[in-house]
Amino acid sequence: MTKIFISTLLFVCMVFGGAWDQSATAASPTYPPDIQKIKDRGQLIVAMHSIDQIPYLISDPSGKLYGNDVDLAKSIADELKVGITFDRTAKTFNEIVDIVASGTADIGLSTLSRTLARAEKVRFSNPYAVVRPVLVLNRVAAAKLNLGGSLSEMARFSGLIGEPKGNSYIGFAKSVSPKATVVEFDTWDETFNAVTEGRVVATFRDEIGVKNYLNRFPERAVQLSMISIDNPAMVDGLAIAVNSQSLHLLGFINLYLEMKYPTRKADDLMRIYAQHYKK
Amino acid sequence: MKPVTKKQTNFSMQWLKSPVVVLLSMLMGISAGLYFPDFSKSSAMVGETYLKLLQMTIIPILMSAVISSVGKLFASESARASILKIITTSFIFLFLVGALTIVISLLVGPGRYLSEDAKILLGKTLNVADQSGGSHAVASRGTVEFIHAMIPSNIFDDLGRGSILSILFFSLILGVAIGTMGGKNAQSILDVAEGLFEAFFKIVDWSMYLLPFGLFSLLANQLASTGTDTLAAMLRFVLIVWGTSLFVIVVNTAIMCLTLRRSPLVILSAFKQSMLIAFGTSNSIAAIPSAIEALTGEKIKLPASIINLVVPIGVVLNSFSMIIMYIAATVFAAELYDVPLHAPQIVIVILLSVLAAIAGAGAPSIVCISMISIVLLPLGLPAQAIIVLLIAVDPLIDPIGTMTNIHTNVTISALVASGDKNENKGE
């Protein structure tokens, strides 16, 4: 009796187990093409700047990447249950946008500011971090021009402003100081050198970028003054760039940010990644 | 015989007023501030309470002294000459101190030979200030604003807020009114003012028993809260301010020795208490009563009618320490930012520093410091940065600066009053 019962039970299990198995195959998720492509590849390709951006993107000597943007990209990949590949060929921020637009990378996640010019090529997620823009002035040049650094003064300012090539702050500078001439440099360091030496009067940059620079060269604060721009309309929202075809991925990322990732501010970022500032 | 008996009855407490005890308490305060900063900061309340006690009587003393002395002056019809003398003597001293400071500053060079480390320290101080939003500290007061601040719309409101400049202005006008009024009523108002003045003075005299405790706590807290980092970077600047101040005090003493015909030791001992209060509290106005007492007391014996007027006005309006600070800091800024100062600029620096010091009269010390923008901006030097650095080192130069203020104003008062005394004798 017992034998018969057990064998019946086994049979039932097999039948139903098979049915379960079959039903699972039948309901196998058919993802929208943009997600399917990532699932098939098993990798989320993330475009990032070739130069480290503390505290967003930091590489240690062994080539291991960490930082806020790296962590966020990894957690998105984890939610998609795929691995991650970083594409760090971009020399400028605009190049990151181009890489995403061409479809070489799935997303661009590298302290990207949203600009209208970039939004013509890619779609942007909601901001994952907001940072204030900062006006950096050469103190002596500003004193000679009697320039205090308020927005109304900068609106009338007609001198030279330096910004690095392919940077969103070129547009920002032109919108804040329409009468000024924007001089483009190759890198941020060259831009800051020019302001320090008084070759240009000012530059605009995000507060973390400015703080990082002055952490590296504290003596430059003798020449450079930083004035935070507190106008809420001018806050720089850092967002994730997504290919124009990847509508579903964009929806997924926005929902992820909404549910699991409260928008971070500069102070949060600097606190969370404080150990990198001690170095 | 009388003073002896008085001394015997007060003997038990008298030692608290001895300069040795006061000096000792100051030294202990300085060492406590340097070696036990946490304890010193927690004991700050004692010093602040003492300073409040000292300040309690300051406005009534200032008012009653100015009203009664101006009233008498105008009643005696020699007013115009005296006031002219006060003003000219003050201006001569202001410009002399300015000229002296610029000579010393240019010779020593406060911003010369700055090491890389020093520049890093300066940069860090400035960066911290920038980030905490200190970028709006630049204040400047034009002539119109100065007059606007001077005239009270409601004197009781200004008394309540303790705005010294408008109270002084009101007292001067009231004194002139009473003096020109004449008659019995005028005399009784003057008598009341004088009586009140003496009563308030008595209170100040009592508070001197607590001076050692107050100074200990004030100095300990001041040293404990000074950023020694910034000092390292601005050492030459601080040394110039101290050197110039001490030089001015020595010259003042010489002037007083000659005009008052007293030995330097008598002068030194007469003003020791007011100098110690000035140094210990960094509050010029708190030292007014003891300065008046010294000038009219046993050792100097100048006429109270003049002293009661000249000392309060001088201390409020003539800020020699600010001139020294403005000029030394301007030379520091010029050297730090490689802006050359030629003869015309040097003259401008002296003129504007005197102007800025007068414009800042009676204002809180942060406002006075930020007045340096009046000097720096015309030269194209960044005022913002220099103000931040000055605020950082202010606790180190404030004591000697306050002492210089009191000492120089005492000297001016002695010059004006002794001249008057001689004239009166001639008459």
mmCIF file of N, CA and C in Angstrom, chain A residues 132 139-144 146 148 210-211 214-215 218-228, chain B residues 116 119-120 122-124 126-127 130-131 135-136 336-337 339 376-377 379-385:
data_model
loop_
_atom_site.group_PDB
_atom_site.id
_atom_site.type_symbol
_atom_site.label_atom_id
_atom_site.label_comp_id
_atom_site.label_asym_id
_atom_site.label_seq_id
_atom_site.Cartn_x
_atom_site.Cartn_y
_atom_site.Cartn_z
ATOM 1 N N ARG A 132 25.095 72.405 -7.436
ATOM 2 C CA ARG A 132 24.969 73.828 -7.749
ATOM 3 C C ARG A 132 26.107 74.244 -8.668
ATOM 4 N N ARG A 139 40.405 86.852 -8.201
ATOM 5 C CA ARG A 139 40.077 87.880 -7.214
ATOM 6 C C ARG A 139 40.541 89.270 -7.639
ATOM 7 N N VAL A 140 41.790 89.349 -8.162
ATOM 8 C CA VAL A 140 42.321 90.664 -8.521
ATOM 9 C C VAL A 140 41.576 91.227 -9.731
ATOM 10 N N ALA A 141 41.373 90.375 -10.744
ATOM 11 C CA ALA A 141 40.661 90.841 -11.937
ATOM 12 C C ALA A 141 39.260 91.309 -11.559
ATOM 13 N N ALA A 142 38.606 90.554 -10.666
ATOM 14 C CA ALA A 142 37.255 90.925 -10.250
ATOM 15 C C ALA A 142 37.273 92.246 -9.487
ATOM 16 N N ALA A 143 38.313 92.433 -8.624
ATOM 17 C CA ALA A 143 38.403 93.682 -7.862
ATOM 18 C C ALA A 143 38.604 94.865 -8.806
ATOM 19 N N LYS A 144 39.421 94.671 -9.841
ATOM 20 C CA LYS A 144 39.673 95.769 -10.783
ATOM 21 C C LYS A 144 38.406 96.141 -11.536
ATOM 22 N N ASN A 146 35.499 95.687 -10.286
ATOM 23 C CA ASN A 146 34.485 95.873 -9.246
ATOM 24 C C ASN A 146 33.343 94.869 -9.436
ATOM 25 N N GLY A 148 31.430 91.778 -8.097
ATOM 26 C CA GLY A 148 31.203 91.004 -6.874
ATOM 27 C C GLY A 148 30.851 89.556 -7.158
ATOM 28 N N VAL A 210 34.802 72.175 -8.595
ATOM 29 C CA VAL A 210 35.610 73.283 -8.065
ATOM 30 C C VAL A 210 36.265 72.876 -6.750
ATOM 31 N N LYS A 211 35.474 72.208 -5.887
ATOM 32 C CA LYS A 211 36.036 71.794 -4.592
ATOM 33 C C LYS A 211 37.178 70.804 -4.793
ATOM 34 N N LEU A 214 40.272 72.723 -5.792
ATOM 35 C CA LEU A 214 40.903 73.472 -4.694
ATOM 36 C C LEU A 214 41.424 72.547 -3.599
ATOM 37 N N ASN A 215 40.921 71.311 -3.558
ATOM 38 C CA ASN A 215 41.532 70.336 -2.654
ATOM 39 C C ASN A 215 42.922 69.956 -3.146
ATOM 40 N N PRO A 218 45.290 73.874 -2.884
ATOM 41 C CA PRO A 218 44.672 74.788 -1.921
ATOM 42 C C PRO A 218 45.204 76.219 -2.028
ATOM 43 N N GLU A 219 46.487 76.370 -2.439
ATOM 44 C CA GLU A 219 47.060 77.721 -2.486
ATOM 45 C C GLU A 219 46.398 78.584 -3.566
ATOM 46 N N ARG A 220 45.731 77.933 -4.532
ATOM 47 C CA ARG A 220 45.099 78.703 -5.608
ATOM 48 C C ARG A 220 43.920 79.534 -5.098
ATOM 49 N N ALA A 221 43.384 79.170 -3.923
ATOM 50 C CA ALA A 221 42.254 79.939 -3.379
ATOM 51 C C ALA A 221 42.674 81.362 -3.031
ATOM 52 N N VAL A 222 43.982 81.620 -2.964
ATOM 53 C CA VAL A 222 44.436 83.001 -2.770
ATOM 54 C C VAL A 222 44.050 83.830 -3.997
ATOM 55 N N GLN A 223 44.177 83.220 -5.179
ATOM 56 C CA GLN A 223 43.837 83.927 -6.423
ATOM 57 C C GLN A 223 42.381 83.737 -6.832
ATOM 58 N N LEU A 224 41.822 82.565 -6.488
ATOM 59 C CA LEU A 224 40.490 82.225 -6.997
ATOM 60 C C LEU A 224 39.443 82.314 -5.902
ATOM 61 N N SER A 225 38.335 82.953 -6.207
ATOM 62 C CA SER A 225 37.236 82.909 -5.247
ATOM 63 C C SER A 225 36.104 82.106 -5.861
ATOM 64 N N MET A 226 35.414 81.338 -5.028
ATOM 65 C CA MET A 226 34.285 80.564 -5.556
ATOM 66 C C MET A 226 32.984 81.085 -4.972
ATOM 67 N N ILE A 227 32.042 81.347 -5.853
ATOM 68 C CA ILE A 227 30.751 81.884 -5.425
ATOM 69 C C ILE A 227 29.664 80.919 -5.894
ATOM 70 N N SER A 228 28.984 80.274 -4.940
ATOM 71 C CA SER A 228 27.932 79.321 -5.299
ATOM 72 C C SER A 228 26.727 80.071 -5.836
ATOM 73 N N GLU B 116 55.541 78.425 0.315
ATOM 74 C CA GLU B 116 54.445 77.676 -0.315
ATOM 75 C C GLU B 116 53.441 77.224 0.737
ATOM 76 N N LYS B 119 51.208 79.974 1.686
ATOM 77 C CA LYS B 119 50.177 80.240 0.673
ATOM 78 C C LYS B 119 49.066 79.191 0.736
ATOM 79 N N ILE B 120 49.456 77.937 1.024
ATOM 80 C CA ILE B 120 48.441 76.879 1.153
ATOM 81 C C ILE B 120 47.518 77.198 2.328
ATOM 82 N N LEU B 122 46.863 80.157 3.625
ATOM 83 C CA LEU B 122 46.004 81.287 3.256
ATOM 84 C C LEU B 122 44.878 80.808 2.351
ATOM 85 N N GLY B 123 45.254 79.982 1.358
ATOM 86 C CA GLY B 123 44.259 79.464 0.425
ATOM 87 C C GLY B 123 43.176 78.684 1.144
ATOM 88 N N LYS B 124 43.582 77.841 2.099
ATOM 89 C CA LYS B 124 42.593 77.034 2.822
ATOM 90 C C LYS B 124 41.643 77.926 3.614
ATOM 91 N N LEU B 126 40.820 80.974 2.998
ATOM 92 C CA LEU B 126 39.922 81.675 2.077
ATOM 93 C C LEU B 126 38.871 80.737 1.510
ATOM 94 N N ASN B 127 39.299 79.503 1.212
ATOM 95 C CA ASN B 127 38.373 78.544 0.619
ATOM 96 C C ASN B 127 37.256 78.183 1.596
ATOM 97 N N ASP B 130 34.880 80.997 1.612
ATOM 98 C CA ASP B 130 34.073 81.024 0.388
ATOM 99 C C ASP B 130 32.934 80.011 0.479
ATOM 100 N N GLN B 131 33.274 78.819 0.996
ATOM 101 C CA GLN B 131 32.281 77.751 1.017
ATOM 102 C C GLN B 131 31.203 77.980 2.051
ATOM 103 N N SER B 135 30.866 85.313 1.376
ATOM 104 C CA SER B 135 31.210 86.201 0.270
ATOM 105 C C SER B 135 30.398 87.488 0.257
ATOM 106 N N HIS B 136 29.598 87.710 1.293
ATOM 107 C CA HIS B 136 28.805 88.937 1.265
ATOM 108 C C HIS B 136 29.237 89.903 2.361
ATOM 109 N N LEU B 336 50.969 90.383 -1.800
ATOM 110 C CA LEU B 336 50.426 89.054 -2.077
ATOM 111 C C LEU B 336 49.968 88.954 -3.528
ATOM 112 N N TYR B 337 49.365 90.022 -4.050
ATOM 113 C CA TYR B 337 48.810 89.971 -5.406
ATOM 114 C C TYR B 337 49.675 90.708 -6.430
ATOM 115 N N VAL B 339 50.694 93.752 -6.808
ATOM 116 C CA VAL B 339 50.240 95.053 -7.313
ATOM 117 C C VAL B 339 51.198 96.103 -6.740
ATOM 118 N N LEU B 376 40.968 99.226 -0.333
ATOM 119 C CA LEU B 376 41.482 98.231 -1.281
ATOM 120 C C LEU B 376 40.873 98.358 -2.674
ATOM 121 N N LEU B 377 39.569 98.597 -2.741
ATOM 122 C CA LEU B 377 38.907 98.569 -4.056
ATOM 123 C C LEU B 377 39.452 99.617 -5.029
ATOM 124 N N LEU B 379 42.345 100.577 -5.305
ATOM 125 C CA LEU B 379 43.659 100.110 -5.753
ATOM 126 C C LEU B 379 43.538 98.838 -6.584
ATOM 127 N N GLY B 380 42.320 98.351 -6.768
ATOM 128 C CA GLY B 380 42.114 97.128 -7.536
ATOM 129 C C GLY B 380 42.591 95.890 -6.793
ATOM 130 N N LEU B 381 42.482 95.924 -5.467
ATOM 131 C CA LEU B 381 42.881 94.754 -4.670
ATOM 132 C C LEU B 381 41.624 94.071 -4.141
ATOM 133 N N PRO B 382 41.648 92.727 -4.066
ATOM 134 C CA PRO B 382 40.438 92.015 -3.651
ATOM 135 C C PRO B 382 40.159 92.176 -2.155
ATOM 136 N N ALA B 383 39.130 92.934 -1.833
ATOM 137 C CA ALA B 383 38.813 93.217 -0.434
ATOM 138 C C ALA B 383 38.313 91.967 0.286
ATOM 139 N N GLN B 384 37.462 91.223 -0.419
ATOM 140 C CA GLN B 384 36.851 90.027 0.155
ATOM 141 C C GLN B 384 37.859 89.112 0.846
ATOM 142 N N ALA B 385 38.914 88.772 0.098
ATOM 143 C CA ALA B 385 39.901 87.823 0.611
ATOM 144 C C ALA B 385 40.620 88.407 1.823
#
